[in-house]
CSV table of C-alpha atoms in Angstrom, one decimal:
chain,number,residue,atom,x,y,z
G,16,UNK,CA,-0.2,0.0,0.1
G,17,UNK,CA,2.8,2.6,0.6
G,18,UNK,CA,4.5,1.7,-2.6
G,19,UNK,CA,0.7,2.5,-4.4
G,20,UNK,CA,0.6,5.7,-2.2
G,21,UNK,CA,4.0,6.8,-3.2
G,22,UNK,CA,3.3,6.2,-6.8
G,23,UNK,CA,0.0,8.3,-6.6
G,24,UNK,CA,2.4,11.4,-4.9
G,25,UNK,CA,5.0,11.2,-7.4
G,26,UNK,CA,2.6,11.4,-10.3
G,27,UNK,CA,1.0,14.2,-8.9
G,28,UNK,CA,4.5,16.2,-8.3
G,29,UNK,CA,5.2,15.6,-11.6
G,30,UNK,CA,1.9,16.8,-13.0
G,31,UNK,CA,2.2,20.5,-11.5
G,32,UNK,CA,5.3,21.0,-14.0
G,33,UNK,CA,2.9,19.5,-17.0
G,34,UNK,CA,0.0,21.2,-16.0
G,35,UNK,CA,2.1,24.7,-16.1
G,36,UNK,CA,2.4,23.9,-20.2
G,37,UNK,CA,0.4,25.6,-22.7
G,38,UNK,CA,-2.5,22.8,-23.6
G,39,UNK,CA,-4.5,24.5,-25.9
G,40,UNK,CA,-4.6,26.7,-29.3
G,41,UNK,CA,-7.8,27.8,-29.5
G,42,UNK,CA,-8.2,31.7,-30.3
G,43,UNK,CA,-11.8,31.6,-27.9
G,44,UNK,CA,-9.6,30.6,-24.9
G,45,UNK,CA,-9.0,34.6,-24.5
G,46,UNK,CA,-12.1,35.0,-23.7
G,47,UNK,CA,-13.2,34.6,-19.8
G,48,UNK,CA,-11.2,32.2,-18.1
G,49,UNK,CA,-10.1,30.8,-20.8
G,50,UNK,CA,-11.0,27.2,-22.6
G,51,UNK,CA,-12.3,25.1,-19.9
G,52,UNK,CA,-10.7,21.4,-20.2
G,53,UNK,CA,-11.8,20.0,-17.0
G,54,UNK,CA,-15.0,17.7,-18.5
G,55,UNK,CA,-14.6,14.6,-16.6
G,56,UNK,CA,-12.8,11.2,-16.9
G,57,UNK,CA,-12.1,10.1,-20.6
G,58,UNK,CA,-14.8,7.4,-19.9
G,59,UNK,CA,-17.2,10.0,-19.6
G,60,UNK,CA,-16.1,11.8,-22.2
G,61,UNK,CA,-16.4,9.0,-24.8
G,62,UNK,CA,-20.4,9.2,-24.1
G,63,UNK,CA,-20.1,13.2,-24.8
G,64,UNK,CA,-19.8,13.9,-21.6
G,65,UNK,CA,-22.8,11.7,-19.8
G,66,UNK,CA,-21.9,10.9,-16.2
G,67,UNK,CA,-25.1,9.9,-14.8
G,68,UNK,CA,-24.1,6.7,-12.9
G,69,UNK,CA,-21.7,5.6,-10.2
G,70,UNK,CA,-19.2,2.8,-10.8
G,71,UNK,CA,-17.6,0.1,-8.2
G,72,UNK,CA,-14.1,0.5,-9.7
G,73,UNK,CA,-14.4,4.0,-11.3
G,74,UNK,CA,-14.3,7.6,-10.8
G,75,UNK,CA,-17.1,9.8,-11.8
G,76,UNK,CA,-15.5,13.6,-11.5
G,77,UNK,CA,-18.9,15.3,-12.9
G,78,UNK,CA,-21.0,14.2,-10.1
G,79,UNK,CA,-19.7,14.2,-6.2
G,80,UNK,CA,-22.6,11.7,-5.5
G,81,UNK,CA,-21.3,9.1,-7.6
G,82,UNK,CA,-18.1,8.7,-5.1
G,83,UNK,CA,-20.0,6.4,-2.7
G,84,UNK,CA,-20.4,3.9,-5.5
G,85,UNK,CA,-16.9,3.0,-5.3
G,86,UNK,CA,-15.8,-0.6,-3.8
G,87,UNK,CA,-12.6,-0.4,-4.3
G,88,UNK,CA,-9.7,2.6,-4.0
G,89,UNK,CA,-9.1,3.6,-7.4
G,90,UNK,CA,-6.5,5.4,-8.7
G,91,UNK,CA,-7.1,7.2,-12.2
G,92,UNK,CA,-4.9,9.6,-14.5
G,93,UNK,CA,-5.9,10.8,-18.0
G,94,UNK,CA,-4.5,12.9,-21.0
G,95,UNK,CA,-5.3,13.8,-24.3
G,96,UNK,CA,-3.8,15.4,-27.6
G,97,UNK,CA,-5.6,17.9,-29.6
G,98,UNK,CA,-5.3,18.6,-33.5
G,99,UNK,CA,-7.0,21.6,-34.7
G,100,UNK,CA,-7.4,23.4,-38.2
G,101,UNK,CA,-8.2,26.9,-38.0
G,102,UNK,CA,-10.3,28.6,-40.7
G,103,UNK,CA,-10.3,32.5,-40.9
G,104,UNK,CA,-11.8,34.0,-44.4
G,105,UNK,CA,-9.3,32.4,-46.7
G,106,UNK,CA,-6.6,31.3,-44.2
G,107,UNK,CA,-5.8,28.2,-42.6
G,108,UNK,CA,-3.4,27.3,-39.7
G,109,UNK,CA,-2.8,24.1,-38.0
G,110,UNK,CA,-2.1,23.3,-34.5
G,111,UNK,CA,-1.3,20.6,-31.9
G,112,UNK,CA,-1.3,20.6,-28.3
G,113,UNK,CA,-1.0,17.6,-25.8
G,114,UNK,CA,-1.4,17.4,-22.0
G,115,UNK,CA,-2.6,15.9,-18.6
G,116,UNK,CA,-6.6,16.0,-18.0
G,117,UNK,CA,-6.4,14.7,-14.5
G,118,UNK,CA,-5.2,12.7,-11.8
G,119,UNK,CA,-7.4,11.3,-9.2
G,120,UNK,CA,-7.4,9.0,-6.2
G,121,UNK,CA,-10.9,7.5,-4.9
G,122,UNK,CA,-11.2,5.8,-1.5
G,123,UNK,CA,-14.6,3.8,-0.3
G,124,UNK,CA,-15.3,4.1,3.2
G,125,UNK,CA,-18.6,1.7,3.7
G,126,UNK,CA,-21.4,4.2,2.8
G,127,UNK,CA,-19.2,6.9,2.2
G,128,UNK,CA,-16.6,7.6,-0.4
G,129,UNK,CA,-14.0,10.3,-0.9
G,130,UNK,CA,-11.9,11.5,-3.9
G,131,UNK,CA,-9.2,13.9,-4.0
G,132,UNK,CA,-7.5,15.1,-7.2
G,133,UNK,CA,-5.7,17.5,-9.5
G,134,UNK,CA,-6.3,18.7,-13.0
G,135,UNK,CA,-6.2,21.8,-15.1
G,136,UNK,CA,-9.3,23.5,-15.4
G,137,UNK,CA,-9.0,25.9,-18.0
G,138,UNK,CA,-6.4,26.9,-20.5
G,139,UNK,CA,-5.1,29.8,-22.4
G,140,UNK,CA,-3.4,29.6,-25.6
G,141,UNK,CA,-3.9,31.7,-28.6
G,142,UNK,CA,-2.7,34.0,-31.2
G,143,UNK,CA,-4.6,37.0,-32.8
G,144,UNK,CA,-4.0,39.4,-35.0
G,145,UNK,CA,-6.5,42.6,-35.7
G,146,UNK,CA,-5.5,45.0,-38.7
G,147,UNK,CA,-7.1,48.6,-39.3
G,148,UNK,CA,-6.8,51.9,-41.0
G,149,UNK,CA,-6.7,54.8,-39.0
G,150,UNK,CA,-5.9,58.7,-40.6
G,151,UNK,CA,-4.6,56.3,-43.2
G,152,UNK,CA,-2.1,54.7,-41.3
G,153,UNK,CA,-2.1,51.0,-41.3
G,154,UNK,CA,-1.9,49.6,-37.5
G,155,UNK,CA,-1.8,46.0,-36.8
G,156,UNK,CA,-2.8,44.5,-32.9
G,157,UNK,CA,-1.4,41.2,-32.4
G,158,UNK,CA,-2.3,39.5,-29.0
G,159,UNK,CA,-1.4,36.1,-27.8
G,160,UNK,CA,-1.4,34.7,-24.2
G,161,UNK,CA,-0.6,31.5,-22.2
G,162,UNK,CA,-1.7,29.9,-19.1
G,163,UNK,CA,-3.4,27.8,-17.1
G,164,UNK,CA,-6.0,27.8,-14.0
G,165,UNK,CA,-5.3,24.6,-12.1
G,166,UNK,CA,-7.4,23.1,-10.1
G,167,UNK,CA,-7.3,20.6,-6.7
G,168,UNK,CA,-10.2,19.2,-6.0
G,169,UNK,CA,-11.5,16.9,-3.0
G,170,UNK,CA,-15.3,15.5,-2.3
G,171,UNK,CA,-17.4,13.4,-0.4
G,172,UNK,CA,-20.4,11.1,-0.8
G,173,UNK,CA,-23.2,9.6,1.1
G,174,UNK,CA,-25.2,6.4,0.2
G,175,UNK,CA,-28.3,7.2,1.8
G,176,UNK,CA,-29.7,3.8,0.9
G,177,UNK,CA,-29.7,1.6,-2.3
G,178,UNK,CA,-31.4,4.3,-4.4
G,179,UNK,CA,-30.2,7.5,-3.6
G,180,UNK,CA,-27.0,9.3,-2.7
G,181,UNK,CA,-25.6,12.8,-2.4
G,182,UNK,CA,-22.1,14.6,-2.3
G,183,UNK,CA,-20.3,17.8,-2.4
G,184,UNK,CA,-17.2,19.2,-3.4
G,185,UNK,CA,-14.6,22.1,-2.6
G,186,UNK,CA,-12.2,22.9,-5.3
G,187,UNK,CA,-8.7,25.6,-4.9
G,188,UNK,CA,-8.2,27.1,-8.1
G,189,UNK,CA,-4.7,28.6,-8.9
G,190,UNK,CA,-2.8,29.7,-11.8
G,191,UNK,CA,-0.9,32.5,-13.6
G,192,UNK,CA,-2.0,33.7,-17.0
G,193,UNK,CA,0.0,36.3,-19.4
G,194,UNK,CA,-1.5,38.4,-22.3
G,195,UNK,CA,0.7,40.4,-24.5
G,196,UNK,CA,-0.4,42.9,-26.6
G,197,UNK,CA,1.7,44.3,-29.3
G,198,UNK,CA,1.0,47.4,-32.1
G,199,UNK,CA,2.7,48.3,-35.1
G,200,UNK,CA,2.4,50.9,-37.5
G,201,UNK,CA,3.1,50.0,-41.4
G,202,UNK,CA,6.6,51.6,-42.0
G,203,UNK,CA,7.8,51.9,-38.3
G,204,UNK,CA,10.2,49.3,-37.1
G,205,UNK,CA,9.7,49.5,-33.4
G,206,UNK,CA,6.4,48.0,-31.7
G,207,UNK,CA,4.8,48.7,-28.7
G,208,UNK,CA,4.4,45.8,-26.2
G,209,UNK,CA,2.2,45.8,-23.6
G,210,UNK,CA,2.4,42.4,-21.0
G,211,UNK,CA,-0.5,41.5,-18.2
G,212,UNK,CA,0.2,39.1,-15.8
G,213,UNK,CA,-2.6,37.9,-13.5
G,214,UNK,CA,-2.0,35.6,-10.9
G,215,UNK,CA,-5.6,33.9,-10.0
G,216,UNK,CA,-6.4,32.0,-6.6
G,217,UNK,CA,-9.7,30.8,-5.5
G,218,UNK,CA,-12.1,28.5,-4.2
G,219,UNK,CA,-15.1,27.1,-5.7
G,220,UNK,CA,-17.8,24.4,-4.6
G,221,UNK,CA,-20.1,21.7,-6.3
G,222,UNK,CA,-23.1,19.4,-5.0
G,223,UNK,CA,-24.8,16.6,-6.6
G,224,UNK,CA,-27.3,14.0,-6.1
G,225,UNK,CA,-28.0,10.5,-7.9
G,226,UNK,CA,-30.8,8.2,-7.8
G,227,UNK,CA,-31.6,4.8,-9.7
G,228,UNK,CA,-34.6,2.3,-9.4
G,229,UNK,CA,-35.4,-1.3,-10.8
G,230,UNK,CA,-38.0,-1.5,-13.2
G,231,UNK,CA,-39.1,-4.2,-15.3
G,232,UNK,CA,-37.0,-7.0,-13.5
G,233,UNK,CA,-33.5,-6.5,-14.8
G,234,UNK,CA,-33.5,-3.1,-15.9
G,235,UNK,CA,-33.1,0.4,-14.1
G,236,UNK,CA,-33.6,4.0,-14.5
G,237,UNK,CA,-31.0,6.7,-13.9
G,238,UNK,CA,-31.4,10.4,-12.9
G,239,UNK,CA,-28.9,13.1,-11.4
G,240,UNK,CA,-28.5,16.6,-10.4
G,241,UNK,CA,-25.4,18.6,-10.1
G,242,UNK,CA,-25.1,22.3,-8.9
G,243,UNK,CA,-22.1,24.6,-9.3
G,244,UNK,CA,-22.7,28.0,-7.9
G,245,UNK,CA,-20.9,31.1,-9.5
G,246,UNK,CA,-17.5,31.3,-7.8
G,247,UNK,CA,-15.1,34.5,-7.7
G,248,UNK,CA,-11.5,34.0,-8.3
G,249,UNK,CA,-9.2,36.9,-6.9
G,250,UNK,CA,-6.8,37.9,-9.8
G,251,UNK,CA,-3.1,39.6,-8.6
G,252,UNK,CA,-2.2,42.0,-11.8
G,253,UNK,CA,0.9,43.6,-12.9
G,254,UNK,CA,1.3,45.5,-16.3
G,255,UNK,CA,4.6,45.8,-18.1
G,256,UNK,CA,5.0,48.4,-21.4
G,257,UNK,CA,8.1,47.9,-23.6
G,258,UNK,CA,9.5,48.5,-27.0
G,259,UNK,CA,10.4,45.5,-29.3
G,260,UNK,CA,11.9,45.0,-33.0
G,261,UNK,CA,11.6,41.7,-35.2
G,262,UNK,CA,14.5,40.2,-36.7
G,263,UNK,CA,14.6,39.0,-40.1
G,264,UNK,CA,13.8,35.7,-39.0
G,265,UNK,CA,10.7,36.8,-37.4
G,266,UNK,CA,11.8,36.3,-33.5
G,267,UNK,CA,11.0,39.3,-31.0
G,268,UNK,CA,14.2,41.3,-29.8
G,269,UNK,CA,13.5,43.9,-27.0
G,270,UNK,CA,14.4,47.1,-27.1
G,271,UNK,CA,15.4,49.1,-23.7
G,272,UNK,CA,13.9,48.1,-20.3
G,273,UNK,CA,10.2,47.8,-20.0
G,274,UNK,CA,8.5,50.0,-17.6
G,275,UNK,CA,6.2,48.5,-15.0
G,276,UNK,CA,2.8,50.1,-14.6
G,277,UNK,CA,0.5,50.3,-11.6
G,278,UNK,CA,-2.4,48.2,-12.3
G,279,UNK,CA,-5.7,47.2,-9.9
G,280,UNK,CA,-6.4,44.0,-8.6
G,281,UNK,CA,-9.4,42.3,-9.9
G,282,UNK,CA,-11.9,39.4,-9.9
G,283,UNK,CA,-12.5,36.8,-12.2
G,284,UNK,CA,-16.3,34.9,-12.4
G,285,UNK,CA,-16.4,30.8,-12.8
G,286,UNK,CA,-19.9,30.3,-14.3
G,287,UNK,CA,-22.8,28.7,-12.2
G,288,UNK,CA,-24.0,25.4,-13.5
G,289,UNK,CA,-27.1,23.5,-12.9
G,290,UNK,CA,-27.2,19.8,-14.5
G,291,UNK,CA,-30.1,17.5,-15.1
G,292,UNK,CA,-29.5,14.1,-16.4
G,293,UNK,CA,-32.0,10.8,-17.0
G,294,UNK,CA,-31.2,7.4,-18.7
G,295,UNK,CA,-32.4,4.3,-18.5
G,296,UNK,CA,-30.4,0.8,-18.9
G,297,UNK,CA,-29.5,-2.8,-17.7
G,298,UNK,CA,-26.3,-2.6,-15.3
G,299,UNK,CA,-23.1,-4.3,-16.9
G,300,UNK,CA,-24.7,-4.6,-20.3
G,301,UNK,CA,-26.1,-1.0,-22.1
G,302,UNK,CA,-27.1,2.5,-21.0
G,303,UNK,CA,-28.6,5.4,-22.9
G,304,UNK,CA,-28.9,8.6,-21.5
G,305,UNK,CA,-29.3,12.2,-21.9
G,306,UNK,CA,-28.3,15.5,-19.4
G,307,UNK,CA,-28.6,19.1,-20.3
G,308,UNK,CA,-26.8,21.8,-18.5
G,309,UNK,CA,-27.6,25.1,-17.7
G,310,UNK,CA,-24.8,28.0,-17.9
G,311,UNK,CA,-24.5,31.1,-16.1
G,312,UNK,CA,-21.8,32.7,-18.1
G,313,UNK,CA,-23.6,36.1,-18.2
G,314,UNK,CA,-21.7,37.3,-15.3
G,315,UNK,CA,-18.2,36.6,-16.6
G,316,UNK,CA,-15.8,39.7,-16.6
G,317,UNK,CA,-13.2,40.4,-19.2
G,318,UNK,CA,-9.5,40.0,-18.2
G,319,UNK,CA,-8.6,43.4,-19.2
G,320,UNK,CA,-10.0,46.3,-21.0
G,321,UNK,CA,-9.3,45.4,-24.5
G,322,UNK,CA,-11.7,47.3,-26.9
G,323,UNK,CA,-12.9,44.6,-28.5
G,324,UNK,CA,-16.8,43.8,-29.8
G,325,UNK,CA,-17.9,40.7,-27.4
G,326,UNK,CA,-20.1,40.1,-24.6
G,327,UNK,CA,-21.2,37.0,-22.2
G,328,UNK,CA,-24.9,35.7,-22.2
G,329,UNK,CA,-26.0,32.5,-20.5
G,330,UNK,CA,-25.4,29.2,-22.1
G,331,UNK,CA,-26.8,25.6,-22.6
G,332,UNK,CA,-25.2,22.3,-23.1
G,333,UNK,CA,-27.0,19.3,-24.3
G,334,UNK,CA,-25.9,15.7,-24.0
G,335,UNK,CA,-26.8,12.0,-25.6
G,336,UNK,CA,-24.4,9.0,-25.0
G,337,UNK,CA,-24.4,5.8,-23.7
G,338,UNK,CA,-22.7,2.5,-23.8
G,339,UNK,CA,-22.9,-1.3,-24.6
G,340,UNK,CA,-21.0,-4.4,-23.4
G,341,UNK,CA,-21.6,-7.8,-25.0
G,342,UNK,CA,-20.9,-10.1,-21.9
G,343,UNK,CA,-19.3,-8.4,-19.0
G,344,UNK,CA,-18.5,-11.9,-17.6
G,345,UNK,CA,-17.1,-13.7,-20.6
G,346,UNK,CA,-14.0,-16.3,-20.2
G,347,UNK,CA,-13.7,-16.9,-23.9
G,348,UNK,CA,-14.1,-13.7,-25.5
G,349,UNK,CA,-11.9,-10.6,-24.5
G,350,UNK,CA,-13.9,-8.7,-26.6
G,351,UNK,CA,-16.9,-9.2,-25.4
G,352,UNK,CA,-16.0,-7.8,-21.9
G,353,UNK,CA,-14.7,-4.4,-23.6
G,354,UNK,CA,-16.8,-1.4,-22.9
G,355,UNK,CA,-18.6,0.1,-26.3
G,356,UNK,CA,-19.7,3.7,-25.7
G,357,UNK,CA,-20.5,6.9,-28.1
G,358,UNK,CA,-22.3,10.1,-27.9
G,359,UNK,CA,-23.1,13.7,-28.9
G,360,UNK,CA,-23.1,17.0,-27.5
G,361,UNK,CA,-23.9,20.6,-28.4
G,362,UNK,CA,-22.9,23.4,-26.3
G,363,UNK,CA,-24.0,27.4,-27.1
G,364,UNK,CA,-20.9,28.4,-24.7
G,365,UNK,CA,-22.7,31.9,-23.7
G,366,UNK,CA,-19.8,33.8,-25.8
G,367,UNK,CA,-20.5,36.3,-28.5
G,368,UNK,CA,-18.4,38.0,-30.5
G,369,UNK,CA,-19.4,40.9,-33.1
G,370,UNK,CA,-23.0,39.6,-32.6
G,371,UNK,CA,-22.3,36.0,-33.2
G,372,UNK,CA,-23.3,33.3,-30.8
G,373,UNK,CA,-20.3,31.0,-30.4
G,374,UNK,CA,-21.3,27.1,-30.6
G,375,UNK,CA,-18.9,24.2,-29.7
G,376,UNK,CA,-20.4,20.5,-30.6
G,377,UNK,CA,-18.9,17.3,-30.8
G,378,UNK,CA,-19.5,13.5,-31.7
G,379,UNK,CA,-17.4,10.8,-29.4
G,380,UNK,CA,-16.6,7.2,-29.2
G,381,UNK,CA,-14.5,5.0,-27.4
G,382,UNK,CA,-13.6,2.0,-25.8
G,383,UNK,CA,-13.0,0.6,-22.0
G,384,UNK,CA,-10.6,-2.1,-21.9
G,385,UNK,CA,-10.6,-4.4,-19.0
G,386,UNK,CA,-7.2,-5.5,-17.4
G,387,UNK,CA,-8.5,-7.7,-14.6
G,388,UNK,CA,-10.1,-5.2,-12.0
G,389,UNK,CA,-8.6,-2.1,-13.9
G,390,UNK,CA,-9.2,-0.6,-17.1
G,391,UNK,CA,-7.5,1.4,-19.8
G,392,UNK,CA,-10.2,3.9,-21.6
G,393,UNK,CA,-9.5,5.2,-25.4
G,394,UNK,CA,-11.5,7.8,-27.0
G,395,UNK,CA,-12.0,10.0,-29.8
G,396,UNK,CA,-13.7,13.0,-30.2
G,397,UNK,CA,-14.5,14.9,-33.9
G,398,UNK,CA,-15.8,18.7,-33.0
G,399,UNK,CA,-16.3,21.9,-34.7
G,400,UNK,CA,-16.2,25.5,-33.0
G,401,UNK,CA,-17.1,29.1,-34.0
G,402,UNK,CA,-17.5,30.5,-37.5
G,403,UNK,CA,-16.2,32.2,-40.2
G,404,UNK,CA,-18.6,35.1,-40.1
G,405,UNK,CA,-18.0,38.3,-39.1
G,406,UNK,CA,-14.2,38.0,-39.2
G,407,UNK,CA,-14.3,35.1,-36.8
G,408,UNK,CA,-12.3,31.6,-36.8
G,409,UNK,CA,-13.9,28.4,-37.2
G,410,UNK,CA,-12.4,25.6,-35.8
G,411,UNK,CA,-12.2,21.6,-36.7
G,412,UNK,CA,-10.8,19.4,-34.1
G,413,UNK,CA,-10.0,15.9,-33.5
G,414,UNK,CA,-9.0,14.7,-29.8
G,415,UNK,CA,-7.3,11.3,-28.5
G,416,UNK,CA,-8.3,10.8,-25.0
G,417,UNK,CA,-6.7,8.1,-22.9
G,418,UNK,CA,-7.5,7.3,-19.5
G,419,UNK,CA,-5.8,4.5,-17.0
G,420,UNK,CA,-7.6,3.4,-14.0
G,421,UNK,CA,-5.9,1.2,-11.5
G,422,UNK,CA,-8.6,-0.6,-9.0
G,423,UNK,CA,-7.6,-2.7,-5.4
G,424,UNK,CA,-8.1,-2.7,-2.2
G,425,UNK,CA,-5.5,-0.8,-0.3
G,426,UNK,CA,-6.4,-1.0,3.2
G,427,UNK,CA,-6.3,-5.1,3.8
G,428,UNK,CA,-6.8,-6.3,8.0
G,429,UNK,CA,-3.9,-8.6,8.3
G,430,UNK,CA,-5.1,-12.0,9.7
G,431,UNK,CA,-2.2,-13.9,11.7
G,432,UNK,CA,-3.0,-17.4,12.7
């Protein structure tokens, strides 16, 4: 057991460095707190994000009420690689990013269950260029940024009876965001560079409930409720203004010493969310379900005054997904024990730019490969986000997700004859 604990701690310490890397290439990560990456385990992602049931050997990170379903101590880690094609009018660019998605340990305690983990909640990684002509002068503004808001989370669940469980969790959010604005005028060699840095800290909470009931003998209905109150994160801000030039190779060359400018600290908002889910299925055989979430994103705020034309409105997310297992206890066929999953999701993000609503939707499928009491989850996602109208960017993306879940009975009572 000690070796397992040290193994988990070692992976967790490694993740602090990995999570600090840029792990998105979407220009839409410029807005709000960035692109929200924390969307649950790889198993949930392969069903479009559907997570309305608990599991005895896998952690459901989308609803804390599921933690009491654990029967074995479970260590899970997940990561993903993203391939994106960016389209803006007649221009196209390709980008790739790879990152850890989560590291988590779940422990069963009778009717209780507890979970603790670490994940990059949101990511910032963008490059945007804005051209304009003022008084016959051609001006170019280049925006680029990087950083993460990471999340250490823990939660507890209680199984009230065989049909009903409740849970709650608390998250500590932390990270550093850097935004650069470089302004150039045609014919002038030097450019002005403004660097804004924000160190973000704050606490958020989440609550959940799950209900299941047998119907028609071997079938069950499932329902779930999740609620995430709006949270406020403090942002300690710094700003510097300097002059840069560009070499023949295009690299940036600082000229002189940047000047530090006093700037007030501010607050950032994490959207509230209310999620409702319903499904029907046969345990260890099949499940089909749907989930709808209402996002309170209208209260999101700008990280700094940039003069761009965008606003936030409330959003919604719709999910349909499920799984199928040919025969979970088959001795003769390994592929009969594989979990086959698929799903679809559509999200109105609540972000509106130049009067156009930014939507994000994707199709998912994947497999859960059993390895004893543990498993490997492999998933694929094809998605689209944004539009080319009103000078915006349309993204086609393809994600490969891989998750590893190790389950065992860690706390055994030793018997001596």
